Amino acid sequence: MQKKSVVIVGGGAGGSFVANKLAYKSFEMVKKGELEITLIEPSDRIVYQPGFLYVPFRELPQDVMFRSAKKLYHPLVKHVPKAAAKIDIKEKKVTTADGRVYPYDYLVVATGSEIVTTHFPGFKKTWHTLWNYEGAKALKEALRQFTKGTLVFSVASTPYKCPVAPYEFVFMYDDYLMSTGLKKDVKIVLTHVAPHLHAQPNVNKFLTKELENRGIKFYTKFEISEIKEGEVVGPERLKADFIIAVPKHKPADVVTNSGLVDQSGWTPVDKHTLQIQGGSGVEYAIGDTTNLGVPKAGAVAHFQSEVAAARIYEDITYGRADSVYNGRVMCFVMTGLEEGTQVSWNYNTTALYPPTPNKFYGYLKELANNSMWSAMRCGL
């Protein structure tokens, strides 16, 4: 058998799952030298992004928030600790920042998405965010000093990582205000640029009801033109003593610079096979970098990684690939510091109205937080 090469660009949740799943599926082939799995990821420490939500309240343990790449990747995965500078799908090669070239027979792009902290001036001073670790830490410190006034949480741009996270934070913060006796002194206002709180009708109804029950005022179709000291400016001017925002998200520079984006700004893929459109059929993209109309979330990247890994293995082993992604989405939704609920849907079914929030679902999310690294390492 002629040696095959799989190159994975990006070693976050999606890339790690693909690499490790392939290593387990193709163990014998890799051991015999018939297959090489190369993962290009510049960082030697991988961060658990869902943990950002907890930082302002109770930061998760360091071994949950971060994991060494050396401990995370399967020993048969060749980790290249360099940044990818160019992906050439015509020549079937990836070039790293140091000029090294990695030819591939199969490619998986799992570079995620990044926030644009310059979207509005005054990051960490005028406004804060949960969407990176640096921002979450600064938010934690600033919230300690905020005991009276109006907090405005604005979703300023879509798409963004984890569509339910703004509501989770607001619900958790409302719980915090209740437990500390600050509820009477702090008003919460939420704005969203979209015409709804959530694209799934039943989830939208649930979130609307939960916000109304807590007395939290919210606005939809609220396109922000400016964030400045003490004010969020959109269709109307909102007084704000404390501002949290979800800023613009973008794909990794290597994806944009390699011409792997469409008019939406994201990588176009087939919704079922995850193959990059315009490629030769051996290039895949998963997770946040794709243009699919599913949430940009770790769980979605996890589900898609199974399909990408399976299709590559099937093609190598059988000469054809049959596995498809059905649009599966599943996420837990924290509705307070301890309680939560769960939602799921796919391309063919819409989400049901979420179960009544309770501590059991909060516990399940905690369990997921504490088991994700192990699941990733084992290629589950």
mmCIF file of C-alpha atoms in Angstrom:
data_model
loop_
_atom_site.group_PDB
_atom_site.id
_atom_site.type_symbol
_atom_site.label_atom_id
_atom_site.label_comp_id
_atom_site.label_asym_id
_atom_site.label_seq_id
_atom_site.Cartn_x
_atom_site.Cartn_y
_atom_site.Cartn_z
ATOM 1 C CA MET A 1 0.000 0.000 0.000
ATOM 2 C CA GLN A 2 1.356 3.411 -0.960
ATOM 3 C CA LYS A 3 1.869 5.663 2.033
ATOM 4 C CA LYS A 4 -0.900 8.207 2.560
ATOM 5 C CA SER A 5 -0.631 11.520 4.367
ATOM 6 C CA VAL A 6 -3.355 13.274 6.336
ATOM 7 C CA VAL A 7 -2.648 16.883 7.285
ATOM 8 C CA ILE A 8 -4.863 18.601 9.865
ATOM 9 C CA VAL A 9 -4.579 22.354 10.268
ATOM 10 C CA GLY A 10 -5.678 23.511 13.721
ATOM 11 C CA GLY A 11 -5.381 21.604 16.974
ATOM 12 C CA GLY A 12 -8.343 22.871 18.969
ATOM 13 C CA ALA A 13 -11.407 20.746 19.700
ATOM 14 C CA GLY A 14 -12.187 19.815 16.095
ATOM 15 C CA GLY A 15 -8.633 19.166 14.939
ATOM 16 C CA SER A 16 -7.711 17.231 18.082
ATOM 17 C CA PHE A 17 -10.735 14.976 17.768
ATOM 18 C CA VAL A 18 -10.052 14.268 14.089
ATOM 19 C CA ALA A 19 -6.380 13.489 14.710
ATOM 20 C CA ASN A 20 -7.014 11.187 17.656
ATOM 21 C CA LYS A 21 -10.026 9.465 16.079
ATOM 22 C CA LEU A 22 -7.966 8.730 12.962
ATOM 23 C CA ALA A 23 -5.048 7.480 15.049
ATOM 24 C CA TYR A 24 -7.294 4.947 16.769
ATOM 25 C CA LYS A 25 -9.173 3.942 13.621
ATOM 26 C CA SER A 26 -5.985 3.587 11.580
ATOM 27 C CA PHE A 27 -3.667 2.343 14.325
ATOM 28 C CA GLU A 28 -2.259 -0.580 12.334
ATOM 29 C CA MET A 29 -1.778 1.466 9.158
ATOM 30 C CA VAL A 30 0.093 4.192 11.042
ATOM 31 C CA LYS A 31 2.251 1.674 12.890
ATOM 32 C CA LYS A 32 3.162 -0.003 9.574
ATOM 33 C CA GLY A 33 4.097 3.335 8.016
ATOM 34 C CA GLU A 34 1.233 3.194 5.530
ATOM 35 C CA LEU A 35 -0.411 6.344 6.911
ATOM 36 C CA GLU A 36 0.982 9.506 8.477
ATOM 37 C CA ILE A 37 -1.203 11.881 10.503
ATOM 38 C CA THR A 38 0.250 15.374 10.844
ATOM 39 C CA LEU A 39 -1.405 18.026 12.984
ATOM 40 C CA ILE A 40 -0.221 21.608 12.478
ATOM 41 C CA GLU A 41 -0.918 23.666 15.612
ATOM 42 C CA PRO A 42 1.409 26.412 16.889
ATOM 43 C CA SER A 43 0.345 26.260 20.538
ATOM 44 C CA ASP A 44 1.706 23.658 22.935
ATOM 45 C CA ARG A 45 -1.192 24.378 25.308
ATOM 46 C CA ILE A 46 -4.806 23.905 24.234
ATOM 47 C CA VAL A 47 -7.514 25.938 25.932
ATOM 48 C CA TYR A 48 -11.010 24.754 26.853
ATOM 49 C CA GLN A 49 -13.033 27.636 25.427
ATOM 50 C CA PRO A 50 -16.401 26.722 27.024
ATOM 51 C CA GLY A 51 -14.665 27.396 30.339
ATOM 52 C CA PHE A 52 -14.554 31.128 29.611
ATOM 53 C CA LEU A 53 -18.201 31.328 30.728
ATOM 54 C CA TYR A 54 -17.272 30.346 34.273
ATOM 55 C CA VAL A 55 -14.265 32.628 34.753
ATOM 56 C CA PRO A 56 -16.212 35.632 36.148
ATOM 57 C CA PHE A 57 -17.893 33.430 38.763
ATOM 58 C CA ARG A 58 -15.641 30.494 39.640
ATOM 59 C CA GLU A 59 -12.827 29.654 37.297
ATOM 60 C CA LEU A 60 -12.576 25.981 36.424
ATOM 61 C CA PRO A 61 -9.432 24.138 37.607
ATOM 62 C CA GLN A 62 -6.341 24.787 35.514
ATOM 63 C CA ASP A 63 -6.203 21.166 34.354
ATOM 64 C CA VAL A 64 -9.722 21.616 32.983
ATOM 65 C CA MET A 65 -9.109 25.021 31.421
ATOM 66 C CA PHE A 66 -5.835 24.028 29.780
ATOM 67 C CA ARG A 67 -4.203 20.866 28.523
ATOM 68 C CA SER A 68 -0.700 20.239 27.231
ATOM 69 C CA ALA A 69 -0.665 19.309 23.547
ATOM 70 C CA LYS A 70 1.876 16.622 24.383
ATOM 71 C CA LYS A 71 -0.637 14.965 26.722
ATOM 72 C CA LEU A 72 -3.626 15.569 24.470
ATOM 73 C CA TYR A 73 -2.541 14.214 21.094
ATOM 74 C CA HIS A 74 -2.219 10.482 20.429
ATOM 75 C CA PRO A 75 1.453 9.378 20.301
ATOM 76 C CA LEU A 76 1.012 8.328 16.665
ATOM 77 C CA VAL A 77 -0.030 11.865 15.692
ATOM 78 C CA LYS A 78 2.867 13.974 14.447
ATOM 79 C CA HIS A 79 2.453 17.405 16.046
ATOM 80 C CA VAL A 80 4.038 20.292 14.158
ATOM 81 C CA PRO A 81 4.202 23.238 16.612
ATOM 82 C CA LYS A 82 4.189 25.867 13.883
ATOM 83 C CA ALA A 83 1.591 28.219 12.452
ATOM 84 C CA ALA A 84 0.209 27.352 9.029
ATOM 85 C CA ALA A 85 0.882 30.223 6.611
ATOM 86 C CA LYS A 86 -0.677 28.927 3.373
ATOM 87 C CA ILE A 87 -3.078 26.153 2.381
ATOM 88 C CA ASP A 88 -2.880 25.306 -1.309
ATOM 89 C CA ILE A 89 -5.682 22.952 -2.315
ATOM 90 C CA LYS A 90 -4.631 22.965 -5.963
ATOM 91 C CA GLU A 91 -1.134 21.729 -5.191
ATOM 92 C CA LYS A 92 -2.338 19.745 -2.155
ATOM 93 C CA LYS A 93 0.134 21.150 0.319
ATOM 94 C CA VAL A 94 0.313 23.228 3.488
ATOM 95 C CA THR A 95 3.184 25.610 4.143
ATOM 96 C CA THR A 96 4.084 26.668 7.682
ATOM 97 C CA ALA A 97 5.427 30.043 8.756
ATOM 98 C CA ASP A 98 9.010 28.725 8.736
ATOM 99 C CA GLY A 99 8.706 27.708 5.080
ATOM 100 C CA ARG A 100 8.313 23.957 5.604
ATOM 101 C CA VAL A 101 5.966 22.268 3.143
ATOM 102 C CA TYR A 102 3.623 19.426 4.083
ATOM 103 C CA PRO A 103 2.037 17.644 1.088
ATOM 104 C CA TYR A 104 -1.216 15.842 1.779
ATOM 105 C CA ASP A 105 -3.453 13.160 0.369
ATOM 106 C CA TYR A 106 -6.222 14.287 2.728
ATOM 107 C CA LEU A 107 -6.668 17.655 4.411
ATOM 108 C CA VAL A 108 -8.797 18.760 7.352
ATOM 109 C CA VAL A 109 -9.096 22.477 8.114
ATOM 110 C CA ALA A 110 -10.103 22.989 11.742
ATOM 111 C CA THR A 111 -8.765 26.457 12.431
ATOM 112 C CA GLY A 112 -11.780 27.729 14.377
ATOM 113 C CA SER A 113 -12.773 31.362 14.639
ATOM 114 C CA GLU A 114 -11.300 34.407 16.349
ATOM 115 C CA ILE A 115 -12.805 37.531 17.848
ATOM 116 C CA VAL A 116 -11.914 40.979 16.582
ATOM 117 C CA THR A 117 -11.095 42.940 19.743
ATOM 118 C CA THR A 118 -10.718 46.098 17.657
ATOM 119 C CA HIS A 119 -14.343 45.823 16.522
ATOM 120 C CA PHE A 120 -15.077 48.592 19.022
ATOM 121 C CA PRO A 121 -12.454 50.825 20.665
ATOM 122 C CA GLY A 122 -11.784 50.455 24.373
ATOM 123 C CA PHE A 123 -11.538 46.674 24.803
ATOM 124 C CA LYS A 124 -11.162 45.836 28.541
ATOM 125 C CA LYS A 125 -11.762 49.490 29.421
ATOM 126 C CA THR A 126 -14.991 50.688 27.821
ATOM 127 C CA TRP A 127 -16.338 47.203 27.135
ATOM 128 C CA HIS A 128 -15.594 43.603 28.076
ATOM 129 C CA THR A 129 -16.128 40.194 26.553
ATOM 130 C CA LEU A 130 -16.216 36.510 27.484
ATOM 131 C CA TRP A 131 -15.047 35.323 24.093
ATOM 132 C CA ASN A 132 -11.374 34.921 24.898
ATOM 133 C CA TYR A 133 -9.518 34.060 28.096
ATOM 134 C CA GLU A 134 -7.865 37.461 28.352
ATOM 135 C CA GLY A 135 -11.242 39.166 28.121
ATOM 136 C CA ALA A 136 -12.910 36.806 30.601
ATOM 137 C CA LYS A 137 -10.176 37.461 33.193
ATOM 138 C CA ALA A 138 -10.504 41.229 32.766
ATOM 139 C CA LEU A 139 -14.289 40.916 33.018
ATOM 140 C CA LYS A 140 -13.969 39.035 36.297
ATOM 141 C CA GLU A 141 -11.848 41.784 37.842
ATOM 142 C CA ALA A 142 -14.096 44.580 36.578
ATOM 143 C CA LEU A 143 -17.302 42.902 37.792
ATOM 144 C CA ARG A 144 -15.919 42.791 41.327
ATOM 145 C CA GLN A 145 -16.039 46.578 41.355
ATOM 146 C CA PHE A 146 -19.502 46.870 39.821
ATOM 147 C CA THR A 147 -22.239 46.955 42.451
ATOM 148 C CA LYS A 148 -24.763 49.471 41.165
ATOM 149 C CA GLY A 149 -26.118 50.618 37.791
ATOM 150 C CA THR A 150 -27.109 49.169 34.420
ATOM 151 C CA LEU A 151 -25.230 46.322 32.786
ATOM 152 C CA VAL A 152 -25.792 46.040 29.037
ATOM 153 C CA PHE A 153 -24.889 42.788 27.306
ATOM 154 C CA SER A 154 -24.853 43.243 23.529
ATOM 155 C CA VAL A 155 -24.583 40.615 20.809
ATOM 156 C CA ALA A 156 -23.127 42.962 18.232
ATOM 157 C CA SER A 157 -22.389 40.556 15.396
ATOM 158 C CA THR A 158 -23.287 37.122 14.076
ATOM 159 C CA PRO A 159 -22.260 34.366 13.694
ATOM 160 C CA TYR A 160 -20.376 33.883 16.954
ATOM 161 C CA LYS A 161 -19.161 31.032 19.131
ATOM 162 C CA CYS A 162 -21.832 29.331 21.235
ATOM 163 C CA PRO A 163 -25.109 31.140 20.484
ATOM 164 C CA VAL A 164 -26.561 30.417 23.963
ATOM 165 C CA ALA A 165 -23.546 31.719 25.920
ATOM 166 C CA PRO A 166 -24.854 35.318 26.245
ATOM 167 C CA TYR A 167 -28.005 34.026 27.901
ATOM 168 C CA GLU A 168 -26.088 31.597 30.090
ATOM 169 C CA PHE A 169 -23.951 34.451 31.377
ATOM 170 C CA VAL A 170 -26.957 36.701 31.969
ATOM 171 C CA PHE A 171 -28.807 33.940 33.863
ATOM 172 C CA MET A 172 -25.743 33.070 35.924
ATOM 173 C CA TYR A 173 -25.080 36.721 36.677
ATOM 174 C CA ASP A 174 -28.713 37.231 37.691
ATOM 175 C CA ASP A 175 -28.305 34.298 40.097
ATOM 176 C CA TYR A 176 -25.155 35.922 41.448
ATOM 177 C CA LEU A 177 -26.996 39.208 41.999
ATOM 178 C CA MET A 178 -29.758 37.395 43.869
ATOM 179 C CA SER A 179 -27.315 35.520 46.095
ATOM 180 C CA THR A 180 -25.329 38.654 46.964
ATOM 181 C CA GLY A 181 -28.303 40.955 47.511
ATOM 182 C CA LEU A 182 -27.301 43.193 44.597
ATOM 183 C CA LYS A 183 -30.366 42.424 42.468
ATOM 184 C CA LYS A 184 -32.120 45.593 43.633
ATOM 185 C CA ASP A 185 -29.152 47.749 42.632
ATOM 186 C CA VAL A 186 -28.192 46.276 39.246
ATOM 187 C CA LYS A 187 -30.337 46.299 36.127
ATOM 188 C CA ILE A 188 -29.540 43.939 33.223
ATOM 189 C CA VAL A 189 -30.352 44.796 29.608
ATOM 190 C CA LEU A 190 -29.611 42.495 26.672
ATOM 191 C CA THR A 191 -29.478 43.431 22.992
ATOM 192 C CA HIS A 192 -29.162 41.204 19.939
ATOM 193 C CA VAL A 193 -28.455 42.201 16.360
ATOM 194 C CA ALA A 194 -30.632 39.353 14.999
ATOM 195 C CA PRO A 195 -34.448 39.508 14.739
ATOM 196 C CA HIS A 196 -34.704 36.809 17.411
ATOM 197 C CA LEU A 197 -32.841 35.566 20.466
ATOM 198 C CA HIS A 198 -32.259 32.158 18.875
ATOM 199 C CA ALA A 199 -32.877 30.716 15.403
ATOM 200 C CA GLN A 200 -34.636 27.629 16.781
ATOM 201 C CA PRO A 201 -38.269 28.693 17.504
ATOM 202 C CA ASN A 202 -38.727 26.659 20.689
ATOM 203 C CA VAL A 203 -35.375 27.737 22.077
ATOM 204 C CA ASN A 204 -36.292 31.334 21.237
ATOM 205 C CA LYS A 205 -39.574 30.970 23.164
ATOM 206 C CA PHE A 206 -37.764 29.442 26.121
ATOM 207 C CA LEU A 207 -35.141 32.206 26.287
ATOM 208 C CA THR A 208 -37.798 34.902 25.926
ATOM 209 C CA LYS A 209 -39.767 33.440 28.823
ATOM 210 C CA GLU A 210 -36.689 33.041 31.024
ATOM 211 C CA LEU A 211 -35.607 36.642 30.468
ATOM 212 C CA GLU A 212 -39.112 37.960 31.117
ATOM 213 C CA ASN A 213 -39.424 35.904 34.306
ATOM 214 C CA ARG A 214 -36.242 37.518 35.604
ATOM 215 C CA GLY A 215 -37.345 41.021 34.660
ATOM 216 C CA ILE A 216 -34.496 41.381 32.169
ATOM 217 C CA LYS A 217 -35.307 43.775 29.351
ATOM 218 C CA PHE A 218 -34.079 42.771 25.900
ATOM 219 C CA TYR A 219 -34.009 44.165 22.378
ATOM 220 C CA THR A 220 -33.726 42.348 19.048
ATOM 221 C CA LYS A 221 -32.796 43.878 15.675
ATOM 222 C CA PHE A 222 -30.450 46.082 17.689
ATOM 223 C CA GLU A 223 -27.533 46.905 15.403
ATOM 224 C CA ILE A 224 -24.824 48.683 17.341
ATOM 225 C CA SER A 225 -23.143 51.617 15.667
ATOM 226 C CA GLU A 226 -20.985 52.631 18.606
ATOM 227 C CA ILE A 227 -19.901 51.640 22.091
ATOM 228 C CA LYS A 228 -18.562 54.444 24.203
ATOM 229 C CA GLU A 229 -18.142 55.275 27.850
ATOM 230 C CA GLY A 230 -21.529 54.962 29.542
ATOM 231 C CA GLU A 231 -23.530 54.264 26.394
ATOM 232 C CA VAL A 232 -24.394 51.654 23.771
ATOM 233 C CA VAL A 233 -25.602 53.323 20.607
ATOM 234 C CA GLY A 234 -27.924 51.548 18.177
ATOM 235 C CA PRO A 235 -31.505 52.151 17.048
ATOM 236 C CA GLU A 236 -31.671 54.008 20.345
ATOM 237 C CA ARG A 237 -29.141 55.092 22.942
ATOM 238 C CA LEU A 238 -28.902 52.833 25.968
ATOM 239 C CA LYS A 239 -27.383 54.099 29.197
ATOM 240 C CA ALA A 240 -24.772 51.598 30.316
ATOM 241 C CA ASP A 241 -22.656 51.651 33.452
ATOM 242 C CA PHE A 242 -21.052 48.348 32.478
ATOM 243 C CA ILE A 243 -20.844 46.914 28.941
ATOM 244 C CA ILE A 244 -20.252 43.349 27.765
ATOM 245 C CA ALA A 245 -20.246 42.624 24.044
ATOM 246 C CA VAL A 246 -19.966 39.752 21.602
ATOM 247 C CA PRO A 247 -17.771 41.362 18.937
ATOM 248 C CA LYS A 248 -17.259 40.353 15.330
ATOM 249 C CA HIS A 249 -15.818 36.885 14.696
ATOM 250 C CA LYS A 250 -13.568 35.977 11.791
ATOM 251 C CA PRO A 251 -11.824 32.856 10.458
ATOM 252 C CA ALA A 252 -8.105 32.338 11.012
ATOM 253 C CA ASP A 253 -5.897 34.473 8.771
ATOM 254 C CA VAL A 254 -4.444 31.410 7.034
ATOM 255 C CA VAL A 255 -7.912 30.465 5.784
ATOM 256 C CA THR A 256 -8.673 33.921 4.445
ATOM 257 C CA ASN A 257 -5.189 34.387 2.957
ATOM 258 C CA SER A 258 -5.457 31.004 1.227
ATOM 259 C CA GLY A 259 -8.701 31.985 -0.497
ATOM 260 C CA LEU A 260 -10.752 29.408 1.366
ATOM 261 C CA VAL A 261 -13.692 31.679 2.180
ATOM 262 C CA ASP A 262 -16.830 32.627 0.291
ATOM 263 C CA GLN A 263 -18.954 35.777 0.330
ATOM 264 C CA SER A 264 -20.115 34.959 3.861
ATOM 265 C CA GLY A 265 -16.493 35.179 5.000
ATOM 266 C CA TRP A 266 -16.312 31.504 5.993
ATOM 267 C CA THR A 267 -15.130 28.267 4.370
ATOM 268 C CA PRO A 268 -17.807 26.797 2.065
ATOM 269 C CA VAL A 269 -18.384 23.084 2.586
ATOM 270 C CA ASP A 270 -20.941 20.485 1.572
ATOM 271 C CA LYS A 271 -23.435 20.358 4.440
ATOM 272 C CA HIS A 272 -23.401 16.546 4.581
ATOM 273 C CA THR A 273 -19.890 15.456 3.534
ATOM 274 C CA LEU A 274 -18.021 18.496 4.942
ATOM 275 C CA GLN A 275 -15.843 18.538 1.823
ATOM 276 C CA ILE A 276 -14.541 21.966 0.903
ATOM 277 C CA GLN A 277 -16.333 23.272 -2.168
ATOM 278 C CA GLY A 278 -13.949 23.849 -5.036
ATOM 279 C CA GLY A 279 -11.529 21.250 -3.716
ATOM 280 C CA SER A 280 -10.652 17.865 -5.177
ATOM 281 C CA GLY A 281 -12.827 15.887 -2.778
ATOM 282 C CA VAL A 282 -10.073 15.087 -0.258
ATOM 283 C CA GLU A 283 -10.231 18.432 1.561
ATOM 284 C CA TYR A 284 -12.525 18.838 4.556
ATOM 285 C CA ALA A 285 -13.338 21.695 6.913
ATOM 286 C CA ILE A 286 -15.098 21.346 10.245
ATOM 287 C CA GLY A 287 -16.110 23.472 13.209
ATOM 288 C CA ASP A 288 -16.187 27.235 13.482
ATOM 289 C CA THR A 289 -14.423 27.966 10.206
ATOM 290 C CA THR A 290 -17.232 26.571 8.029
ATOM 291 C CA ASN A 291 -20.124 28.475 6.487
ATOM 292 C CA LEU A 292 -22.695 25.938 7.687
ATOM 293 C CA GLY A 293 -25.869 27.206 9.313
ATOM 294 C CA VAL A 294 -25.194 25.311 12.539
ATOM 295 C CA PRO A 295 -23.791 26.836 15.736
ATOM 296 C CA LYS A 296 -20.103 27.506 16.053
ATOM 297 C CA ALA A 297 -19.571 25.333 19.118
ATOM 298 C CA GLY A 298 -17.248 22.662 20.433
ATOM 299 C CA ALA A 299 -19.943 19.987 20.468
ATOM 300 C CA VAL A 300 -20.697 20.615 16.792
ATOM 301 C CA ALA A 301 -17.001 20.380 15.922
ATOM 302 C CA HIS A 302 -16.938 17.111 17.869
ATOM 303 C CA PHE A 303 -19.839 15.641 15.861
ATOM 304 C CA GLN A 304 -18.326 16.825 12.584
ATOM 305 C CA SER A 305 -14.910 15.412 13.486
ATOM 306 C CA GLU A 306 -16.393 11.915 13.595
ATOM 307 C CA VAL A 307 -17.669 12.330 10.040
ATOM 308 C CA ALA A 308 -14.417 13.757 8.674
ATOM 309 C CA ALA A 309 -12.309 11.061 10.334
ATOM 310 C CA ALA A 310 -14.679 8.309 9.225
ATOM 311 C CA ARG A 311 -14.773 9.504 5.607
ATOM 312 C CA ILE A 312 -10.981 9.643 5.360
ATOM 313 C CA TYR A 313 -10.640 6.187 6.906
ATOM 314 C CA GLU A 314 -13.365 4.776 4.637
ATOM 315 C CA ASP A 315 -11.797 6.230 1.516
ATOM 316 C CA ILE A 316 -8.356 4.864 2.369
ATOM 317 C CA THR A 317 -9.688 1.443 3.372
ATOM 318 C CA TYR A 318 -12.569 0.857 0.961
ATOM 319 C CA GLY A 319 -12.045 3.361 -1.829
ATOM 320 C CA ARG A 320 -15.287 5.184 -1.046
ATOM 321 C CA ALA A 321 -16.709 7.265 1.786
ATOM 322 C CA ASP A 322 -20.289 6.921 2.994
ATOM 323 C CA SER A 323 -20.426 8.700 6.367
ATOM 324 C CA VAL A 324 -22.425 11.943 6.397
ATOM 325 C CA TYR A 325 -23.098 14.732 8.857
ATOM 326 C CA ASN A 326 -26.811 15.134 9.604
ATOM 327 C CA GLY A 327 -26.517 18.583 11.145
ATOM 328 C CA ARG A 328 -26.462 17.264 14.693
ATOM 329 C CA VAL A 329 -26.364 19.929 17.385
ATOM 330 C CA MET A 330 -26.540 19.398 21.129
ATOM 331 C CA CYS A 331 -25.761 21.757 23.956
ATOM 332 C CA PHE A 332 -26.416 22.270 27.621
ATOM 333 C CA VAL A 333 -27.769 25.663 28.637
ATOM 334 C CA MET A 334 -26.931 26.984 32.091
ATOM 335 C CA THR A 335 -29.928 28.879 33.497
ATOM 336 C CA GLY A 336 -28.199 29.822 36.734
ATOM 337 C CA LEU A 337 -25.073 29.098 38.717
ATOM 338 C CA GLU A 338 -26.176 25.505 39.337
ATOM 339 C CA GLU A 339 -29.209 24.750 37.158
ATOM 340 C CA GLY A 340 -29.446 24.134 33.452
ATOM 341 C CA THR A 341 -31.302 22.449 30.621
ATOM 342 C CA GLN A 342 -30.457 20.888 27.254
ATOM 343 C CA VAL A 343 -31.355 21.397 23.596
ATOM 344 C CA SER A 344 -30.663 19.397 20.438
ATOM 345 C CA TRP A 345 -31.675 19.338 16.786
ATOM 346 C CA ASN A 346 -30.380 18.473 13.316
ATOM 347 C CA TYR A 347 -31.038 19.291 9.671
ATOM 348 C CA ASN A 348 -34.311 17.381 9.627
ATOM 349 C CA THR A 349 -35.737 18.101 13.073
ATOM 350 C CA THR A 350 -36.196 21.296 15.032
ATOM 351 C CA ALA A 351 -35.395 21.612 18.709
ATOM 352 C CA LEU A 352 -38.112 20.707 21.173
ATOM 353 C CA TYR A 353 -39.021 23.116 23.954
ATOM 354 C CA PRO A 354 -36.215 22.606 26.509
ATOM 355 C CA PRO A 355 -36.901 20.575 29.668
ATOM 356 C CA THR A 356 -37.571 22.491 32.887
ATOM 357 C CA PRO A 357 -34.195 23.697 34.202
ATOM 358 C CA ASN A 358 -32.833 21.738 37.139
ATOM 359 C CA LYS A 359 -29.602 20.833 38.909
ATOM 360 C CA PHE A 360 -29.335 17.514 37.063
ATOM 361 C CA TYR A 361 -28.618 19.255 33.752
ATOM 362 C CA GLY A 362 -26.247 21.596 35.545
ATOM 363 C CA TYR A 363 -24.431 18.538 36.805
ATOM 364 C CA LEU A 364 -24.332 17.003 33.318
ATOM 365 C CA LYS A 365 -22.691 20.140 31.948
ATOM 366 C CA GLU A 366 -20.181 20.034 34.786
ATOM 367 C CA LEU A 367 -19.511 16.410 33.904
ATOM 368 C CA ALA A 368 -18.970 17.369 30.271
ATOM 369 C CA ASN A 369 -16.531 20.100 31.332
ATOM 370 C CA ASN A 370 -14.497 17.639 33.352
ATOM 371 C CA SER A 371 -14.504 14.806 30.831
ATOM 372 C CA MET A 372 -13.928 16.574 27.510
ATOM 373 C CA TRP A 373 -10.133 16.242 27.527
ATOM 374 C CA SER A 374 -10.355 12.526 28.260
ATOM 375 C CA ALA A 375 -12.913 12.006 25.485
ATOM 376 C CA MET A 376 -10.693 13.945 23.099
ATOM 377 C CA ARG A 377 -7.540 12.044 24.055
ATOM 378 C CA CYS A 378 -9.303 8.709 23.629
ATOM 379 C CA GLY A 379 -10.789 9.681 20.275
ATOM 380 C CA LEU A 380 -14.357 9.162 21.481
#
